[in-house]
mmCIF file of C-alpha atoms in Angstrom:
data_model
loop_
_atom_site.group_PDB
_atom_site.id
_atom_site.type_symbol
_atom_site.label_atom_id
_atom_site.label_comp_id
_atom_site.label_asym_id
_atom_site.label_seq_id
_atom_site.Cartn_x
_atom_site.Cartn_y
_atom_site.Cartn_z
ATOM 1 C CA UNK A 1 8.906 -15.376 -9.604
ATOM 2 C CA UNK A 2 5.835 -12.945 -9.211
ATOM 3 C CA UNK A 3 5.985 -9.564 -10.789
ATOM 4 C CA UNK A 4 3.394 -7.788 -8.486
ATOM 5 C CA UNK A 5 2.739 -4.468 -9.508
ATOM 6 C CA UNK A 6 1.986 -3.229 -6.531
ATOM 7 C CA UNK A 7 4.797 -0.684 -4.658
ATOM 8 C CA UNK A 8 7.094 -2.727 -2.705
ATOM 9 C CA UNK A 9 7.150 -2.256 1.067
ATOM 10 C CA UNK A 10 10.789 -2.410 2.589
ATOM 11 C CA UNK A 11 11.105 -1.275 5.738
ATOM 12 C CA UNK A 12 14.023 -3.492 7.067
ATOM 13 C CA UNK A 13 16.915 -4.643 5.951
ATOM 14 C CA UNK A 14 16.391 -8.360 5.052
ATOM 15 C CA UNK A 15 13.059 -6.362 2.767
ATOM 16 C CA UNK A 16 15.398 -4.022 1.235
ATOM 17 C CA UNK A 17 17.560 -6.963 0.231
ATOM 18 C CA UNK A 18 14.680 -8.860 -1.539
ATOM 19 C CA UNK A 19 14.232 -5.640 -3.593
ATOM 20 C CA UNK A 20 17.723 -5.035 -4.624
ATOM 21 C CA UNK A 21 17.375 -9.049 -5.659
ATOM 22 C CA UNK A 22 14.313 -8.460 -7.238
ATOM 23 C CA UNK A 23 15.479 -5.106 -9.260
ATOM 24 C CA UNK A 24 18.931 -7.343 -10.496
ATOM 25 C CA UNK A 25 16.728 -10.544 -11.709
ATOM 26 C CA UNK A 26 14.713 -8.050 -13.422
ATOM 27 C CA UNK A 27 11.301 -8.739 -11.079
ATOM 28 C CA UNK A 28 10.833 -6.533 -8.276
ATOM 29 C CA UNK A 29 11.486 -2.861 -8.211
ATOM 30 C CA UNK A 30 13.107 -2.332 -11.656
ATOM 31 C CA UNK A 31 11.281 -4.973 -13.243
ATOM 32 C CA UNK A 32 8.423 -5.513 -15.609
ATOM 33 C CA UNK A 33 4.996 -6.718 -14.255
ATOM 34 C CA UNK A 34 4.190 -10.020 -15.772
ATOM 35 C CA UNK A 35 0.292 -9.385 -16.234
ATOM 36 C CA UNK A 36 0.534 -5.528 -18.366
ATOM 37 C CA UNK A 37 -2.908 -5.068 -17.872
ATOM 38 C CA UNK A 38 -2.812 -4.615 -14.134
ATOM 39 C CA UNK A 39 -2.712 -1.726 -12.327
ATOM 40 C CA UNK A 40 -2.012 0.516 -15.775
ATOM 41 C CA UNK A 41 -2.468 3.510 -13.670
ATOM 42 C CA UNK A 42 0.915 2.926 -12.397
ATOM 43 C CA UNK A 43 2.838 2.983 -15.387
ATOM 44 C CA UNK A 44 3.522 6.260 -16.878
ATOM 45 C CA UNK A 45 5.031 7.645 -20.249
ATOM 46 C CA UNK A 46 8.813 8.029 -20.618
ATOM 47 C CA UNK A 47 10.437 9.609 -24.100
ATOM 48 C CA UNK A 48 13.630 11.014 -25.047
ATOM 49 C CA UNK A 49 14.523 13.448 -28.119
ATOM 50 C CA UNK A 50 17.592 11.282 -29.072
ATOM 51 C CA UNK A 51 16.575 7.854 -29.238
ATOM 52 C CA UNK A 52 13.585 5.899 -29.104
ATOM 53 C CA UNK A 53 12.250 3.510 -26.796
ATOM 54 C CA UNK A 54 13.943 -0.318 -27.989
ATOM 55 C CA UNK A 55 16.167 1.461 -30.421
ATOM 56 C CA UNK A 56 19.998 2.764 -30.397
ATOM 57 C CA UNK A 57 20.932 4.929 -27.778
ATOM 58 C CA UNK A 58 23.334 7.392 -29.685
ATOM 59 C CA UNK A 59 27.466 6.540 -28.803
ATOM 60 C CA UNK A 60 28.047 10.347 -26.774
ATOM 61 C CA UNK A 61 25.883 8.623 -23.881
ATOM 62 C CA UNK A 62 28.392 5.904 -23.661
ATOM 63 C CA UNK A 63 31.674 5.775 -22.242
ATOM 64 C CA UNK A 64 34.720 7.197 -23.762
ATOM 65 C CA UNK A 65 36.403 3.641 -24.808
ATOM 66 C CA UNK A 66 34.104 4.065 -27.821
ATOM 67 C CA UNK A 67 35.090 6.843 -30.361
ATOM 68 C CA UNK A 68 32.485 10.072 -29.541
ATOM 69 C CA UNK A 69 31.557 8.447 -26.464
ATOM 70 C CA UNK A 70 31.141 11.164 -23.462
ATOM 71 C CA UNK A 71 29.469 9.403 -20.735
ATOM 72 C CA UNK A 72 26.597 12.156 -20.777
ATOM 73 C CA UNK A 73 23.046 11.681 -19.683
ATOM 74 C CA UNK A 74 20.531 11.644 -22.428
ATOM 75 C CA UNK A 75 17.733 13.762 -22.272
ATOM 76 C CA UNK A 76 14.762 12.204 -20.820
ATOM 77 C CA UNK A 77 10.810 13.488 -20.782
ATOM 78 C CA UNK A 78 7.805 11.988 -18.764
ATOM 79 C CA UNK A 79 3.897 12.511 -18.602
ATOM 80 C CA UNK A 80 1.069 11.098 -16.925
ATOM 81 C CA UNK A 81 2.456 10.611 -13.384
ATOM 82 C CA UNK A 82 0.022 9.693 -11.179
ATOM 83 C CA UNK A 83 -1.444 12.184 -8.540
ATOM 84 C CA UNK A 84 -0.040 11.697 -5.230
ATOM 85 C CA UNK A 85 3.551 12.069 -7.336
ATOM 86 C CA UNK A 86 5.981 14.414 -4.884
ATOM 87 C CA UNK A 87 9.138 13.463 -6.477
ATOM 88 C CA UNK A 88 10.848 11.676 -8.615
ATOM 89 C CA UNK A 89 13.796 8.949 -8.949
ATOM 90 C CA UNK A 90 15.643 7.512 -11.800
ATOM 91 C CA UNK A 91 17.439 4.269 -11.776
ATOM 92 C CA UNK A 92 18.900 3.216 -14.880
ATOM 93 C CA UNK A 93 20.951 -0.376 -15.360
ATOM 94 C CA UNK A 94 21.487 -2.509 -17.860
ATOM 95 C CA UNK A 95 19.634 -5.473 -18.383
ATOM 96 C CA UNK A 96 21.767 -7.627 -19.667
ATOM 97 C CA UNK A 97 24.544 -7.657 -16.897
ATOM 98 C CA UNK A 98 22.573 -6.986 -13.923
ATOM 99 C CA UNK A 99 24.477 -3.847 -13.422
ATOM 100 C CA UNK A 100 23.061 -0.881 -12.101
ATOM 101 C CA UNK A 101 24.793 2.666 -13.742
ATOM 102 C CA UNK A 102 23.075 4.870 -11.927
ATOM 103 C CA UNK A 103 20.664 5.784 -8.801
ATOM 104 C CA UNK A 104 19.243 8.901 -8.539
ATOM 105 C CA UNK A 105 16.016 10.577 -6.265
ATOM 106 C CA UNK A 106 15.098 14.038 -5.149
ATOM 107 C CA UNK A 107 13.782 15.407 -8.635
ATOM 108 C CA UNK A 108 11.157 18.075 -7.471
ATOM 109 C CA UNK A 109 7.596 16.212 -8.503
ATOM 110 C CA UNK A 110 6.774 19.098 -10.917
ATOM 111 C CA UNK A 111 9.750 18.030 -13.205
ATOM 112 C CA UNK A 112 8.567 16.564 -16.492
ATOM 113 C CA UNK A 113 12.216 16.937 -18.056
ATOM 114 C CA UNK A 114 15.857 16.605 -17.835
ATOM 115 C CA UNK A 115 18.389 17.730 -20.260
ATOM 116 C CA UNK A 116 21.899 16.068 -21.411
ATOM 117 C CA UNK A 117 24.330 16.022 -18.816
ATOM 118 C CA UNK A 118 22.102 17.833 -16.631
ATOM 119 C CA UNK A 119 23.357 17.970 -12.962
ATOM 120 C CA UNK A 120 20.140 18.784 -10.556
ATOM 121 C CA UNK A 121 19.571 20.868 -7.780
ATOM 122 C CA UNK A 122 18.449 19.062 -4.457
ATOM 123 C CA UNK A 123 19.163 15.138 -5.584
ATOM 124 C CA UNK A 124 20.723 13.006 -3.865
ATOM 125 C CA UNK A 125 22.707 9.977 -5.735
ATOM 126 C CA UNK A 126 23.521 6.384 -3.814
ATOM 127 C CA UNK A 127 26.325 4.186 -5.111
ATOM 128 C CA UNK A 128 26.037 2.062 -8.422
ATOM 129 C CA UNK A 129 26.940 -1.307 -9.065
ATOM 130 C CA UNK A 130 30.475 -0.208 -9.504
ATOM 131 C CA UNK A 131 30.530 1.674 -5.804
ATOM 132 C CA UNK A 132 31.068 4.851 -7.438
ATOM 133 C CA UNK A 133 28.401 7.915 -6.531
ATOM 134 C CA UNK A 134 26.882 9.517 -10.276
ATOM 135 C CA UNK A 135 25.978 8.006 -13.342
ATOM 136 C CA UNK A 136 28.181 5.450 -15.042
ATOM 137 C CA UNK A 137 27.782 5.178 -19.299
ATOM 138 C CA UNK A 138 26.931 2.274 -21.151
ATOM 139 C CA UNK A 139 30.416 0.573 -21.579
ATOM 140 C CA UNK A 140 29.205 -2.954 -22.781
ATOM 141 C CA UNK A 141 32.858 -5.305 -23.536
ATOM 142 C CA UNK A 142 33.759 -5.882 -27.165
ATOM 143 C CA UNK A 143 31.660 -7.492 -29.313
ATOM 144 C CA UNK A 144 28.597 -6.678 -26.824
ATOM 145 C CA UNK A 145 25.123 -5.498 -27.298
ATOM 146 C CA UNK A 146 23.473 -4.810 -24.364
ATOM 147 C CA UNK A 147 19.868 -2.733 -22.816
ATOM 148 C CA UNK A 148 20.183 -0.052 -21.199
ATOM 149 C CA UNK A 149 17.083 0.834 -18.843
ATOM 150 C CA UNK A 150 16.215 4.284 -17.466
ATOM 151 C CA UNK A 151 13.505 3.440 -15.537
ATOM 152 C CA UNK A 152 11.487 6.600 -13.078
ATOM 153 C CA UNK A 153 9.673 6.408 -10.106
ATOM 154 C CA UNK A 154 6.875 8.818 -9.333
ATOM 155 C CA UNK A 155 7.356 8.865 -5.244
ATOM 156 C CA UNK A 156 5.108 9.763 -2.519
ATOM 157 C CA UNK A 157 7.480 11.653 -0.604
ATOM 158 C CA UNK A 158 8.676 15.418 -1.097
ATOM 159 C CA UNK A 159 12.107 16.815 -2.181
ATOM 160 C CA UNK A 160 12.500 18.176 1.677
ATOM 161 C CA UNK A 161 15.074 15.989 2.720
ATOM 162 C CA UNK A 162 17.083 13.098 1.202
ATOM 163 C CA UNK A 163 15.344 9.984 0.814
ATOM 164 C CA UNK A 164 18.855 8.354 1.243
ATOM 165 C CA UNK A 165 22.252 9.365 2.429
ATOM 166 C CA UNK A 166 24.820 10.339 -0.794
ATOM 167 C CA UNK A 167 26.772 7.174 -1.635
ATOM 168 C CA UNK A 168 23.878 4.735 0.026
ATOM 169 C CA UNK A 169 24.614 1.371 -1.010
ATOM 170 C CA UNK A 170 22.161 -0.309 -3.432
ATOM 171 C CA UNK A 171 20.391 -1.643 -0.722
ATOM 172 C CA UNK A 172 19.380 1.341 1.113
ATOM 173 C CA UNK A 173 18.794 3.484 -2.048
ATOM 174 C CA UNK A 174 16.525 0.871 -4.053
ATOM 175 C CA UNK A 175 14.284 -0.225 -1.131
ATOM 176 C CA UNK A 176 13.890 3.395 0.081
ATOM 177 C CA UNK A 177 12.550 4.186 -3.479
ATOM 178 C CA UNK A 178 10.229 1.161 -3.601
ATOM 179 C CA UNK A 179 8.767 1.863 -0.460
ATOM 180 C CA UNK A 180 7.763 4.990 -1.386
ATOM 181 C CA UNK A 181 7.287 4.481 -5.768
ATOM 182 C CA UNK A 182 3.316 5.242 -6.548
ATOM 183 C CA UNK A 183 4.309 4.896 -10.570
ATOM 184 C CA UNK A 184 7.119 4.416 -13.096
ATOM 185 C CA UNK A 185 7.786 4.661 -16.445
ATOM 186 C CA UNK A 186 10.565 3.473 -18.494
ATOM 187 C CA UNK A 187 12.754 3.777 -21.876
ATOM 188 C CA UNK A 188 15.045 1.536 -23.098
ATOM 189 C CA UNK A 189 18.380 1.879 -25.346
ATOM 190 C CA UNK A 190 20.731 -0.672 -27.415
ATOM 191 C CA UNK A 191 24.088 0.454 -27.265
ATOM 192 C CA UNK A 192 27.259 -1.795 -28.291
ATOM 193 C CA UNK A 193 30.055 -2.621 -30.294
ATOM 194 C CA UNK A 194 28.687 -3.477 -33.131
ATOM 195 C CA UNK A 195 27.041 -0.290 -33.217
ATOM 196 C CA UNK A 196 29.282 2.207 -32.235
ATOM 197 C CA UNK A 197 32.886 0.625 -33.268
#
């Protein structure tokens, strides 16, 4: 399967399908290119003061089945967005299950920053995997490790209005943000069982 870098165009339906396929095979829209050196411009730098990128994402970001766990946001920091960047999305899923937690877009494009358990003014949030509206915590089963993937999208497009309706479905939310993603950045966090029980 090709992992163009370039920003996905999704204008239809049927397109905005193939993007939602592509971002839950892991090519596509939350996907990693398959040649790095391409188009570097695109990626950006993503950081959090909790956990590094690869390593354990600490057990109060996860859900409450797992002693401490309280299904917060982490913290999250970005740099070197590309110009052209009006706003900002986060998706975040796990890689390991296909799942997406959460969709999120709106973020004013001077934001470098969000805090735990922030809640943000002027955002707009489409369903997850589950069909619930928000952010869902890493709740991998017993005896699980999984990736969890916060992935944002530097987007062409201002704040103004909603780039999709609250409680879109996957469909509509993803290929509205790859139409309109001019760079992205990600961090990644283990969490499971093993770790946390």
């Amino acid at each position: 399967m090709s992992k163009d870098r370039r920003p996905v165009t999704a204008t239809a339906g049927a397109a905005a399908a193939l993007a939602l396929a592509g971002a839950l095979s892991g090519c596509g829209l939350i996907g990693l290119p398959q040649n790095q050196s391409a188009e570097l411009a695109e990626w950006f730098t993503v950081s959090s003061p909790v956990f590094r990128d690869g390593r354990d994402l600490p057990t109060r970001y996860a859900c409450n089945t797992y002693p401490g766990g309280q299904g917060r946001t982490p913290p999250l920091r970005w740099s070197g967005t590309p110009s052209g960047t009006r706003s900002f999305a986060i998706v975040m899923d796990d890689a390991d299950s296909a799942y997406v937690h959460w969709v999120i877009a709106g973020i004013d494009g001077t934001t470098q920053q969000i805090v735990e358990g922030a809640r943000l003014d002027k955002t707009v949030e489409g369903l997850n995997t589950g069909d619930k509206v928000g952010y869902t915590p890493p709740c991998p089963p017993e005896n699980e490790r999984h990736r969890y993937r916060f992935t944002i999208y530097a987007l062409d497009v201002s704040n103004d209005k909603p780039l999709f309706r609250r409680g879109a479905p996957l469909e509509e939310s993803l290929g509205a943000i790859a139409e309109h993603t001019v760079g992205r950045g990600r961090i990644t966090g283990n969490f499971g069982s093993e770790q946390a029980r």
